[in-house]
Amino acid sequence: MAVKKEPPHVFEYFKTSEVFINGRFKEYVDKMWVQNKVQESMVKRLVDLYAIAAVIGLRAKRRLPDDRVGDDKRTIQMKQLTDTYQTLAPIMKLVLMLDESRGLNEEERIRSAFRIPETKEEHDAGMELFNSYARGGIEYIYEMLVVRPGSPDDEYGDQRINNILALLKDPMECPEIG
C-alpha cells in the first residue's frame, strides 16, 4: 500500500491569515477610514491605508510594537489581502531588503526578500516586521493628517487639505534610503 505524502506547507506572505489592527492604531485608523463611507475617509479601503502606511513607516524608519488592548480591532480580510497581493508583495520585498534590524548582511536580506519563507516562524517574523512598519506609518500619517495643528504658512481654509499638502511636502529625511 502506497503512503500518501502531504504536500509541503507554503508560508507565503499575505496569503495565510487576516491582518488585525489593534489598540491605539485601530483608533488612528478609525479617524482616517470609515467602512463603506468613502466621502468620510482619506482612503477607499483599509488595505490601501495598510499598504501606504508600511511604505511610510519604512521611509520614516518608524517601527512600533503591537498595541493589543482588549478585543477592539480592525480586520483586513484575506480576500482584500489576496486582491491587493500585487501591491503588498513588492512592499514586503522592500521591507525585507532595507530593514537592517534582523542582523542580516545585504546579500542575506536580498535573498530573504526573493524567496518564500520556509517555516511558520520565519513567515511570522517577516509579517511582524512588515506590520511594525505599517503601525509606525499609521501613527505617522495620523499625526500628519489628523493631529497636525494649523500653521500660518497654510494656504487653504480647509485644514484637511493643508494637512495633506504638509504630508506631501514632508521630505522624511532618510539619507540611507534616498
PDB file of N, CA, C and O in Angstrom, residues 100-137:
ATOM      1  N   GLU A 100      17.464  46.685   8.478  1.00  0.00           N
ATOM      2  CA  GLU A 100      18.720  46.111   8.970  1.00  0.00           C
ATOM      3  C   GLU A 100      18.602  45.549  10.376  1.00  0.00           C
ATOM      4  O   GLU A 100      19.585  45.089  10.945  1.00  0.00           O
ATOM      5  N   SER A 101      17.417  45.560  10.955  1.00  0.00           N
ATOM      6  CA  SER A 101      17.252  45.155  12.353  1.00  0.00           C
ATOM      7  C   SER A 101      17.412  43.649  12.584  1.00  0.00           C
ATOM      8  O   SER A 101      17.611  43.224  13.716  1.00  0.00           O
ATOM      9  N   ARG A 102      17.348  42.845  11.553  1.00  0.00           N
ATOM     10  CA  ARG A 102      17.437  41.394  11.719  1.00  0.00           C
ATOM     11  C   ARG A 102      18.872  40.899  11.800  1.00  0.00           C
ATOM     12  O   ARG A 102      19.112  39.706  11.990  1.00  0.00           O
ATOM     13  N   GLY A 103      19.833  41.781  11.631  1.00  0.00           N
ATOM     14  CA  GLY A 103      21.239  41.386  11.724  1.00  0.00           C
ATOM     15  C   GLY A 103      21.756  40.642  10.505  1.00  0.00           C
ATOM     16  O   GLY A 103      22.783  39.972  10.575  1.00  0.00           O
ATOM     17  N   LEU A 104      21.072  40.766   9.380  1.00  0.00           N
ATOM     18  CA  LEU A 104      21.497  40.108   8.151  1.00  0.00           C
ATOM     19  C   LEU A 104      22.340  41.061   7.317  1.00  0.00           C
ATOM     20  O   LEU A 104      22.112  42.271   7.328  1.00  0.00           O
ATOM     21  N   ASN A 105      23.302  40.505   6.576  1.00  0.00           N
ATOM     22  CA  ASN A 105      24.065  41.360   5.666  1.00  0.00           C
ATOM     23  C   ASN A 105      23.209  41.631   4.425  1.00  0.00           C
ATOM     24  O   ASN A 105      22.124  41.062   4.256  1.00  0.00           O
ATOM     25  N   GLU A 106      23.691  42.476   3.548  1.00  0.00           N
ATOM     26  CA  GLU A 106      22.920  42.892   2.376  1.00  0.00           C
ATOM     27  C   GLU A 106      22.502  41.705   1.503  1.00  0.00           C
ATOM     28  O   GLU A 106      21.353  41.613   1.078  1.00  0.00           O
ATOM     29  N   GLU A 107      23.412  40.806   1.258  1.00  0.00           N
ATOM     30  CA  GLU A 107      23.107  39.640   0.418  1.00  0.00           C
ATOM     31  C   GLU A 107      22.023  38.768   1.068  1.00  0.00           C
ATOM     32  O   GLU A 107      21.099  38.305   0.386  1.00  0.00           O
ATOM     33  N   GLU A 108      22.108  38.560   2.367  1.00  0.00           N
ATOM     34  CA  GLU A 108      21.106  37.749   3.068  1.00  0.00           C
ATOM     35  C   GLU A 108      19.736  38.429   3.049  1.00  0.00           C
ATOM     36  O   GLU A 108      18.705  37.763   2.908  1.00  0.00           O
ATOM     37  N   ARG A 109      19.723  39.754   3.196  1.00  0.00           N
ATOM     38  CA  ARG A 109      18.454  40.485   3.147  1.00  0.00           C
ATOM     39  C   ARG A 109      17.813  40.358   1.763  1.00  0.00           C
ATOM     40  O   ARG A 109      16.612  40.136   1.642  1.00  0.00           O
ATOM     41  N   ILE A 110      18.600  40.497   0.725  1.00  0.00           N
ATOM     42  CA  ILE A 110      18.082  40.378  -0.645  1.00  0.00           C
ATOM     43  C   ILE A 110      17.576  38.961  -0.882  1.00  0.00           C
ATOM     44  O   ILE A 110      16.484  38.768  -1.430  1.00  0.00           O
ATOM     45  N   ARG A 111      18.337  37.971  -0.449  1.00  0.00           N
ATOM     46  CA  ARG A 111      17.905  36.581  -0.617  1.00  0.00           C
ATOM     47  C   ARG A 111      16.583  36.332   0.113  1.00  0.00           C
ATOM     48  O   ARG A 111      15.679  35.694  -0.426  1.00  0.00           O
ATOM     49  N   SER A 112      16.443  36.872   1.326  1.00  0.00           N
ATOM     50  CA  SER A 112      15.204  36.657   2.086  1.00  0.00           C
ATOM     51  C   SER A 112      14.008  37.332   1.416  1.00  0.00           C
ATOM     52  O   SER A 112      12.880  36.857   1.550  1.00  0.00           O
ATOM     53  N   ALA A 113      14.259  38.410   0.695  1.00  0.00           N
ATOM     54  CA  ALA A 113      13.169  39.142   0.043  1.00  0.00           C
ATOM     55  C   ALA A 113      12.621  38.403  -1.174  1.00  0.00           C
ATOM     56  O   ALA A 113      11.458  38.580  -1.524  1.00  0.00           O
ATOM     57  N   PHE A 114      13.427  37.575  -1.793  1.00  0.00           N
ATOM     58  CA  PHE A 114      13.013  36.951  -3.047  1.00  0.00           C
ATOM     59  C   PHE A 114      12.760  35.450  -2.938  1.00  0.00           C
ATOM     60  O   PHE A 114      12.833  34.733  -3.925  1.00  0.00           O
ATOM     61  N   ARG A 115      12.452  35.005  -1.730  1.00  0.00           N
ATOM     62  CA  ARG A 115      12.052  33.611  -1.573  1.00  0.00           C
ATOM     63  C   ARG A 115      10.900  33.530  -0.583  1.00  0.00           C
ATOM     64  O   ARG A 115      10.699  34.417   0.222  1.00  0.00           O
ATOM     65  N   ILE A 116      10.145  32.473  -0.684  1.00  0.00           N
ATOM     66  CA  ILE A 116       9.022  32.242   0.226  1.00  0.00           C
ATOM     67  C   ILE A 116       9.590  31.707   1.538  1.00  0.00           C
ATOM     68  O   ILE A 116      10.480  30.841   1.517  1.00  0.00           O
ATOM     69  N   PRO A 117       9.098  32.188   2.675  1.00  0.00           N
ATOM     70  CA  PRO A 117       9.591  31.669   3.963  1.00  0.00           C
ATOM     71  C   PRO A 117       9.426  30.152   4.045  1.00  0.00           C
ATOM     72  O   PRO A 117       8.438  29.600   3.561  1.00  0.00           O
ATOM     73  N   GLU A 118      10.403  29.500   4.666  1.00  0.00           N
ATOM     74  CA  GLU A 118      10.390  28.045   4.749  1.00  0.00           C
ATOM     75  C   GLU A 118       9.667  27.528   5.990  1.00  0.00           C
ATOM     76  O   GLU A 118       9.245  26.376   6.014  1.00  0.00           O
ATOM     77  N   THR A 119       9.555  28.353   7.017  1.00  0.00           N
ATOM     78  CA  THR A 119       8.916  27.920   8.254  1.00  0.00           C
ATOM     79  C   THR A 119       7.861  28.940   8.686  1.00  0.00           C
ATOM     80  O   THR A 119       7.893  30.099   8.265  1.00  0.00           O
ATOM     81  N   LYS A 120       6.978  28.493   9.552  1.00  0.00           N
ATOM     82  CA  LYS A 120       5.969  29.386  10.107  1.00  0.00           C
ATOM     83  C   LYS A 120       6.630  30.501  10.908  1.00  0.00           C
ATOM     84  O   LYS A 120       6.207  31.657  10.845  1.00  0.00           O
ATOM     85  N   GLU A 121       7.681  30.179  11.632  1.00  0.00           N
ATOM     86  CA  GLU A 121       8.387  31.177  12.434  1.00  0.00           C
ATOM     87  C   GLU A 121       8.986  32.276  11.555  1.00  0.00           C
ATOM     88  O   GLU A 121       8.905  33.459  11.877  1.00  0.00           O
ATOM     89  N   GLU A 122       9.594  31.875  10.439  1.00  0.00           N
ATOM     90  CA  GLU A 122      10.175  32.841   9.512  1.00  0.00           C
ATOM     91  C   GLU A 122       9.078  33.718   8.896  1.00  0.00           C
ATOM     92  O   GLU A 122       9.233  34.935   8.773  1.00  0.00           O
ATOM     93  N   HIS A 123       7.971  33.088   8.514  1.00  0.00           N
ATOM     94  CA  HIS A 123       6.823  33.821   7.965  1.00  0.00           C
ATOM     95  C   HIS A 123       6.297  34.827   8.978  1.00  0.00           C
ATOM     96  O   HIS A 123       6.090  36.001   8.672  1.00  0.00           O
ATOM     97  N   ASP A 124       6.075  34.370  10.201  1.00  0.00           N
ATOM     98  CA  ASP A 124       5.519  35.232  11.238  1.00  0.00           C
ATOM     99  C   ASP A 124       6.455  36.393  11.560  1.00  0.00           C
ATOM    100  O   ASP A 124       6.005  37.514  11.777  1.00  0.00           O
ATOM    101  N   ALA A 125       7.758  36.130  11.564  1.00  0.00           N
ATOM    102  CA  ALA A 125       8.736  37.203  11.823  1.00  0.00           C
ATOM    103  C   ALA A 125       8.709  38.241  10.694  1.00  0.00           C
ATOM    104  O   ALA A 125       8.772  39.447  10.949  1.00  0.00           O
ATOM    105  N   GLY A 126       8.593  37.792   9.453  1.00  0.00           N
ATOM    106  CA  GLY A 126       8.505  38.716   8.324  1.00  0.00           C
ATOM    107  C   GLY A 126       7.235  39.547   8.375  1.00  0.00           C
ATOM    108  O   GLY A 126       7.252  40.763   8.143  1.00  0.00           O
ATOM    109  N   MET A 127       6.124  38.897   8.704  1.00  0.00           N
ATOM    110  CA  MET A 127       4.855  39.628   8.814  1.00  0.00           C
ATOM    111  C   MET A 127       4.901  40.631   9.956  1.00  0.00           C
ATOM    112  O   MET A 127       4.394  41.751   9.821  1.00  0.00           O
ATOM    113  N   GLU A 128       5.502  40.248  11.077  1.00  0.00           N
ATOM    114  CA  GLU A 128       5.597  41.184  12.206  1.00  0.00           C
ATOM    115  C   GLU A 128       6.480  42.374  11.830  1.00  0.00           C
ATOM    116  O   GLU A 128       6.183  43.503  12.200  1.00  0.00           O
ATOM    117  N   LEU A 129       7.550  42.139  11.087  1.00  0.00           N
ATOM    118  CA  LEU A 129       8.398  43.236  10.637  1.00  0.00           C
ATOM    119  C   LEU A 129       7.589  44.193   9.764  1.00  0.00           C
ATOM    120  O   LEU A 129       7.585  45.407   9.979  1.00  0.00           O
ATOM    121  N   PHE A 130       6.877  43.650   8.788  1.00  0.00           N
ATOM    122  CA  PHE A 130       6.033  44.461   7.913  1.00  0.00           C
ATOM    123  C   PHE A 130       5.001  45.225   8.737  1.00  0.00           C
ATOM    124  O   PHE A 130       4.811  46.431   8.574  1.00  0.00           O
ATOM    125  N   ASN A 131       4.315  44.515   9.630  1.00  0.00           N
ATOM    126  CA  ASN A 131       3.264  45.135  10.432  1.00  0.00           C
ATOM    127  C   ASN A 131       3.812  46.197  11.383  1.00  0.00           C
ATOM    128  O   ASN A 131       3.134  47.188  11.648  1.00  0.00           O
ATOM    129  N   SER A 132       5.031  46.012  11.871  1.00  0.00           N
ATOM    130  CA  SER A 132       5.614  47.036  12.752  1.00  0.00           C
ATOM    131  C   SER A 132       5.847  48.330  11.976  1.00  0.00           C
ATOM    132  O   SER A 132       5.632  49.423  12.512  1.00  0.00           O
ATOM    133  N   TYR A 133       6.261  48.221  10.721  1.00  0.00           N
ATOM    134  CA  TYR A 133       6.399  49.418   9.883  1.00  0.00           C
ATOM    135  C   TYR A 133       5.029  49.993   9.539  1.00  0.00           C
ATOM    136  O   TYR A 133       4.854  51.215   9.513  1.00  0.00           O
ATOM    137  N   ALA A 134       4.046  49.127   9.285  1.00  0.00           N
ATOM    138  CA  ALA A 134       2.689  49.613   8.999  1.00  0.00           C
ATOM    139  C   ALA A 134       2.150  50.392  10.197  1.00  0.00           C
ATOM    140  O   ALA A 134       1.556  51.461  10.035  1.00  0.00           O
ATOM    141  N   ARG A 135       2.358  49.867  11.409  1.00  0.00           N
ATOM    142  CA  ARG A 135       1.895  50.582  12.608  1.00  0.00           C
ATOM    143  C   ARG A 135       2.613  51.923  12.749  1.00  0.00           C
ATOM    144  O   ARG A 135       1.994  52.943  13.071  1.00  0.00           O
ATOM    145  N   GLY A 136       3.918  51.938  12.497  1.00  0.00           N
ATOM    146  CA  GLY A 136       4.661  53.200  12.539  1.00  0.00           C
ATOM    147  C   GLY A 136       4.143  54.185  11.510  1.00  0.00           C
ATOM    148  O   GLY A 136       4.004  55.375  11.783  1.00  0.00           O
ATOM    149  N   GLY A 137       3.827  53.685  10.321  1.00  0.00           N
ATOM    150  CA  GLY A 137       3.282  54.539   9.270  1.00  0.00           C
ATOM    151  C   GLY A 137       1.886  55.030   9.588  1.00  0.00           C
ATOM    152  O   GLY A 137       1.540  56.184   9.309  1.00  0.00           O
TER     153      GLY A 137
END
